[in-house]
Amino acid sequence: MRIGHGYDVHRLVPERRLVLCGEEIPYELGLLGHSDADVAVHALMDAVLGALALGDIGHLFPDSDPKYKGADSMLLLGEVIGIMRGKGYALGNADITIIAEKPKLAPYIEKMRGNLANAFGCGIERISVKATTEEGLGLGGVGIGANAVVLLEEIDK
Ligand code: MG
């Protein structure tokens, strides 16, 4: 087994979509970034790459490459999952914490879990998505952050 951790933050700005774990969430602000800025999926990809000691997504999908402008982070996740399988690993489980003062994410959590379970081709019980605020002490509504931890299991040959 191998364990990995990922962390990411993006700034909230007007006139951008808010996409978290592949789910578009209606809100007056969205996350700024070169891709769709799905901060939760970015943290998750970094966790998978970290478990494999393969660097990070900035290395794999450089923001200097116009190919990734506005990219769907779920498609990038698909590429990372392909790399994981190529190395002989499957997802044991993933635990993601999204840090946001607003909006309320509870109504979208199950859809987010389903999106990620579909991407990995695993049962939803292997995917945890949680949301927390920082009681106004941290990002304070100017951004959204995410932490992800994964356990990867070597596939029996
Ligand atoms: Mg990012």
PDB file of C-alpha atoms and ligand atoms in Angstrom:
ATOM      1  CA  MET A   1       0.000   0.000   0.000  1.00  0.00           C
ATOM      2  CA  ARG A   2       1.070   3.587  -0.576  1.00  0.00           C
ATOM      3  CA  ILE A   3      -0.335   6.744   1.017  1.00  0.00           C
ATOM      4  CA  GLY A   4      -0.463  10.202  -0.568  1.00  0.00           C
ATOM      5  CA  HIS A   5      -1.517  13.709   0.422  1.00  0.00           C
ATOM      6  CA  GLY A   6      -2.461  16.708  -1.725  1.00  0.00           C
ATOM      7  CA  TYR A   7      -3.314  20.334  -0.925  1.00  0.00           C
ATOM      8  CA  ASP A   8      -4.483  23.186  -3.145  1.00  0.00           C
ATOM      9  CA  VAL A   9      -6.073  26.629  -2.924  1.00  0.00           C
ATOM     10  CA  HIS A  10      -7.686  28.807  -5.592  1.00  0.00           C
ATOM     11  CA  ARG A  11      -8.982  32.373  -5.405  1.00  0.00           C
ATOM     12  CA  LEU A  12     -12.720  33.155  -5.754  1.00  0.00           C
ATOM     13  CA  VAL A  13     -13.510  35.746  -8.430  1.00  0.00           C
ATOM     14  CA  PRO A  14     -16.596  36.968 -10.318  1.00  0.00           C
ATOM     15  CA  GLU A  15     -17.498  35.614 -13.746  1.00  0.00           C
ATOM     16  CA  ARG A  16     -16.010  32.175 -13.250  1.00  0.00           C
ATOM     17  CA  ARG A  17     -17.797  28.849 -12.783  1.00  0.00           C
ATOM     18  CA  LEU A  18     -17.503  27.116  -9.417  1.00  0.00           C
ATOM     19  CA  VAL A  19     -16.652  23.458 -10.045  1.00  0.00           C
ATOM     20  CA  LEU A  20     -15.809  21.116  -7.159  1.00  0.00           C
ATOM     21  CA  CYS A  21     -15.240  17.375  -7.631  1.00  0.00           C
ATOM     22  CA  GLY A  22     -16.612  17.705 -11.152  1.00  0.00           C
ATOM     23  CA  GLU A  23     -19.874  19.217  -9.917  1.00  0.00           C
ATOM     24  CA  GLU A  24     -20.880  22.712 -11.025  1.00  0.00           C
ATOM     25  CA  ILE A  25     -22.240  24.623  -8.028  1.00  0.00           C
ATOM     26  CA  PRO A  26     -24.442  27.682  -8.499  1.00  0.00           C
ATOM     27  CA  TYR A  27     -22.711  30.616  -6.795  1.00  0.00           C
ATOM     28  CA  GLU A  28     -21.999  34.270  -7.557  1.00  0.00           C
ATOM     29  CA  LEU A  29     -18.224  33.595  -7.601  1.00  0.00           C
ATOM     30  CA  GLY A  30     -16.042  30.911  -9.156  1.00  0.00           C
ATOM     31  CA  LEU A  31     -12.459  29.761  -8.823  1.00  0.00           C
ATOM     32  CA  LEU A  32      -9.694  31.434 -10.795  1.00  0.00           C
ATOM     33  CA  GLY A  33      -7.201  29.185 -12.549  1.00  0.00           C
ATOM     34  CA  HIS A  34      -5.730  28.081 -15.835  1.00  0.00           C
ATOM     35  CA  SER A  35      -7.959  24.987 -15.962  1.00  0.00           C
ATOM     36  CA  ASP A  36     -11.517  24.897 -14.588  1.00  0.00           C
ATOM     37  CA  ALA A  37      -9.771  25.375 -11.194  1.00  0.00           C
ATOM     38  CA  ASP A  38     -11.487  22.387  -9.540  1.00  0.00           C
ATOM     39  CA  VAL A  39      -9.442  22.735  -6.382  1.00  0.00           C
ATOM     40  CA  ALA A  40     -10.713  19.478  -4.846  1.00  0.00           C
ATOM     41  CA  VAL A  41      -9.776  17.408  -7.894  1.00  0.00           C
ATOM     42  CA  HIS A  42      -6.389  19.151  -8.012  1.00  0.00           C
ATOM     43  CA  ALA A  43      -5.698  18.147  -4.391  1.00  0.00           C
ATOM     44  CA  LEU A  44      -6.872  14.603  -5.179  1.00  0.00           C
ATOM     45  CA  MET A  45      -4.602  14.298  -8.234  1.00  0.00           C
ATOM     46  CA  ASP A  46      -1.648  15.568  -6.189  1.00  0.00           C
ATOM     47  CA  ALA A  47      -2.439  12.958  -3.532  1.00  0.00           C
ATOM     48  CA  VAL A  48      -2.440  10.122  -6.105  1.00  0.00           C
ATOM     49  CA  LEU A  49       0.785  11.404  -7.711  1.00  0.00           C
ATOM     50  CA  GLY A  50       2.274  11.902  -4.249  1.00  0.00           C
ATOM     51  CA  ALA A  51       1.498   8.304  -3.281  1.00  0.00           C
ATOM     52  CA  LEU A  52       3.428   7.208  -6.369  1.00  0.00           C
ATOM     53  CA  ALA A  53       6.240   9.756  -5.767  1.00  0.00           C
ATOM     54  CA  LEU A  54       5.636  11.149  -9.262  1.00  0.00           C
ATOM     55  CA  GLY A  55       5.715  14.865  -8.437  1.00  0.00           C
ATOM     56  CA  ASP A  56       2.625  17.043  -8.821  1.00  0.00           C
ATOM     57  CA  ILE A  57       0.060  18.156 -11.387  1.00  0.00           C
ATOM     58  CA  GLY A  58       1.937  21.416 -12.086  1.00  0.00           C
ATOM     59  CA  HIS A  59       4.718  19.199 -13.433  1.00  0.00           C
ATOM     60  CA  LEU A  60       2.366  16.890 -15.348  1.00  0.00           C
ATOM     61  CA  PHE A  61      -0.025  19.562 -16.717  1.00  0.00           C
ATOM     62  CA  PRO A  62       2.000  22.835 -16.848  1.00  0.00           C
ATOM     63  CA  ASP A  63      -0.106  26.018 -16.846  1.00  0.00           C
ATOM     64  CA  SER A  64       2.292  27.390 -19.488  1.00  0.00           C
ATOM     65  CA  ASP A  65       0.748  24.836 -21.893  1.00  0.00           C
ATOM     66  CA  PRO A  66      -2.289  26.340 -23.713  1.00  0.00           C
ATOM     67  CA  LYS A  67      -3.646  22.785 -24.049  1.00  0.00           C
ATOM     68  CA  TYR A  68      -4.761  22.965 -20.410  1.00  0.00           C
ATOM     69  CA  LYS A  69      -6.484  26.374 -20.602  1.00  0.00           C
ATOM     70  CA  GLY A  70     -10.009  25.901 -19.274  1.00  0.00           C
ATOM     71  CA  ALA A  71      -9.337  22.148 -19.049  1.00  0.00           C
ATOM     72  CA  ASP A  72     -11.912  19.896 -17.381  1.00  0.00           C
ATOM     73  CA  SER A  73     -10.069  18.713 -14.271  1.00  0.00           C
ATOM     74  CA  MET A  74     -12.063  15.452 -14.334  1.00  0.00           C
ATOM     75  CA  LEU A  75     -10.388  14.627 -17.673  1.00  0.00           C
ATOM     76  CA  LEU A  76      -6.998  15.395 -16.121  1.00  0.00           C
ATOM     77  CA  LEU A  77      -7.962  13.114 -13.220  1.00  0.00           C
ATOM     78  CA  GLY A  78      -8.659  10.400 -15.793  1.00  0.00           C
ATOM     79  CA  GLU A  79      -5.090  10.775 -17.046  1.00  0.00           C
ATOM     80  CA  VAL A  80      -3.720  10.540 -13.498  1.00  0.00           C
ATOM     81  CA  ILE A  81      -5.833   7.413 -12.858  1.00  0.00           C
ATOM     82  CA  GLY A  82      -4.351   5.930 -16.063  1.00  0.00           C
ATOM     83  CA  ILE A  83      -0.846   6.600 -14.732  1.00  0.00           C
ATOM     84  CA  MET A  84      -1.785   5.025 -11.385  1.00  0.00           C
ATOM     85  CA  ARG A  85      -3.080   1.872 -13.107  1.00  0.00           C
ATOM     86  CA  GLY A  86       0.001   1.778 -15.349  1.00  0.00           C
ATOM     87  CA  LYS A  87       2.135   1.649 -12.192  1.00  0.00           C
ATOM     88  CA  GLY A  88       0.049  -1.284 -10.953  1.00  0.00           C
ATOM     89  CA  TYR A  89      -2.088   0.429  -8.312  1.00  0.00           C
ATOM     90  CA  ALA A  90      -5.793   0.821  -7.597  1.00  0.00           C
ATOM     91  CA  LEU A  91      -7.502   3.231  -5.219  1.00  0.00           C
ATOM     92  CA  GLY A  92      -8.060   1.821  -1.736  1.00  0.00           C
ATOM     93  CA  ASN A  93      -9.861   4.925  -0.539  1.00  0.00           C
ATOM     94  CA  ALA A  94      -9.767   8.699  -0.774  1.00  0.00           C
ATOM     95  CA  ASP A  95     -10.699  11.299   1.833  1.00  0.00           C
ATOM     96  CA  ILE A  96     -11.130  14.898   0.666  1.00  0.00           C
ATOM     97  CA  THR A  97     -11.801  17.959   2.803  1.00  0.00           C
ATOM     98  CA  ILE A  98     -12.967  21.124   1.045  1.00  0.00           C
ATOM     99  CA  ILE A  99     -12.396  24.346   2.999  1.00  0.00           C
ATOM    100  CA  ALA A 100     -14.924  27.034   2.090  1.00  0.00           C
ATOM    101  CA  GLU A 101     -16.751  29.727   4.055  1.00  0.00           C
ATOM    102  CA  LYS A 102     -19.402  29.865   1.301  1.00  0.00           C
ATOM    103  CA  PRO A 103     -21.383  28.462  -0.417  1.00  0.00           C
ATOM    104  CA  LYS A 104     -22.929  25.625   1.589  1.00  0.00           C
ATOM    105  CA  LEU A 105     -21.696  22.420  -0.037  1.00  0.00           C
ATOM    106  CA  ALA A 106     -23.750  19.815   1.844  1.00  0.00           C
ATOM    107  CA  PRO A 107     -26.387  19.470  -0.940  1.00  0.00           C
ATOM    108  CA  TYR A 108     -23.665  18.525  -3.477  1.00  0.00           C
ATOM    109  CA  ILE A 109     -21.521  16.107  -1.469  1.00  0.00           C
ATOM    110  CA  GLU A 110     -23.184  12.898  -2.702  1.00  0.00           C
ATOM    111  CA  LYS A 111     -22.944  13.991  -6.345  1.00  0.00           C
ATOM    112  CA  MET A 112     -19.269  14.841  -5.823  1.00  0.00           C
ATOM    113  CA  ARG A 113     -18.613  11.389  -4.338  1.00  0.00           C
ATOM    114  CA  GLY A 114     -20.429   9.770  -7.266  1.00  0.00           C
ATOM    115  CA  ASN A 115     -18.421  11.747  -9.833  1.00  0.00           C
ATOM    116  CA  LEU A 116     -15.135  10.635  -8.270  1.00  0.00           C
ATOM    117  CA  ALA A 117     -16.267   7.016  -7.834  1.00  0.00           C
ATOM    118  CA  ASN A 118     -17.167   6.971 -11.557  1.00  0.00           C
ATOM    119  CA  ALA A 119     -13.756   8.367 -12.483  1.00  0.00           C
ATOM    120  CA  PHE A 120     -11.963   5.662 -10.471  1.00  0.00           C
ATOM    121  CA  GLY A 121     -14.448   2.944 -11.429  1.00  0.00           C
ATOM    122  CA  CYS A 122     -14.848   2.099  -7.748  1.00  0.00           C
ATOM    123  CA  GLY A 123     -17.667   1.940  -5.225  1.00  0.00           C
ATOM    124  CA  ILE A 124     -18.822   5.199  -3.673  1.00  0.00           C
ATOM    125  CA  GLU A 125     -17.971   3.808  -0.227  1.00  0.00           C
ATOM    126  CA  ARG A 126     -14.292   4.249  -1.100  1.00  0.00           C
ATOM    127  CA  ILE A 127     -14.713   8.001  -1.619  1.00  0.00           C
ATOM    128  CA  SER A 128     -15.212  10.493   1.212  1.00  0.00           C
ATOM    129  CA  VAL A 129     -15.857  14.181   0.541  1.00  0.00           C
ATOM    130  CA  LYS A 130     -16.275  16.539   3.484  1.00  0.00           C
ATOM    131  CA  ALA A 131     -16.646  20.298   3.684  1.00  0.00           C
ATOM    132  CA  THR A 132     -15.668  22.635   6.481  1.00  0.00           C
ATOM    133  CA  THR A 133     -15.425  26.356   7.093  1.00  0.00           C
ATOM    134  CA  GLU A 134     -12.524  27.942   8.963  1.00  0.00           C
ATOM    135  CA  GLU A 135     -14.864  29.937  11.210  1.00  0.00           C
ATOM    136  CA  GLY A 136     -13.858  33.077   9.299  1.00  0.00           C
ATOM    137  CA  LEU A 137     -10.256  32.715  10.491  1.00  0.00           C
ATOM    138  CA  GLY A 138      -8.589  31.387   7.344  1.00  0.00           C
ATOM    139  CA  LEU A 139      -9.362  31.894   3.676  1.00  0.00           C
ATOM    140  CA  GLY A 140     -12.331  33.956   4.834  1.00  0.00           C
ATOM    141  CA  GLY A 141     -14.335  33.700   1.641  1.00  0.00           C
ATOM    142  CA  VAL A 142     -11.571  34.961  -0.693  1.00  0.00           C
ATOM    143  CA  GLY A 143     -10.724  31.459  -1.806  1.00  0.00           C
ATOM    144  CA  ILE A 144     -11.500  27.758  -1.494  1.00  0.00           C
ATOM    145  CA  GLY A 145      -8.948  25.178  -0.395  1.00  0.00           C
ATOM    146  CA  ALA A 146      -8.873  21.393  -0.382  1.00  0.00           C
ATOM    147  CA  ASN A 147      -6.897  18.620   1.266  1.00  0.00           C
ATOM    148  CA  ALA A 148      -6.891  15.057  -0.021  1.00  0.00           C
ATOM    149  CA  VAL A 149      -5.471  11.826   1.359  1.00  0.00           C
ATOM    150  CA  VAL A 150      -5.443   8.602  -0.623  1.00  0.00           C
ATOM    151  CA  LEU A 151      -4.437   5.029   0.004  1.00  0.00           C
ATOM    152  CA  LEU A 152      -3.382   3.078  -3.077  1.00  0.00           C
ATOM    153  CA  GLU A 153      -3.250  -0.706  -3.158  1.00  0.00           C
ATOM    154  CA  GLU A 154      -0.964  -2.705  -5.385  1.00  0.00           C
ATOM    155  CA  ILE A 155      -2.977  -4.771  -7.857  1.00  0.00           C
ATOM    156  CA  ASP A 156      -2.304  -8.521  -7.585  1.00  0.00           C
ATOM    157  CA  LYS A 157      -0.493  -9.696 -10.674  1.00  0.00           C
TER     158      LYS A 157
HETATM  159 MG    MG B   1      -4.825  24.006  -8.539  1.00  0.00          MG
END
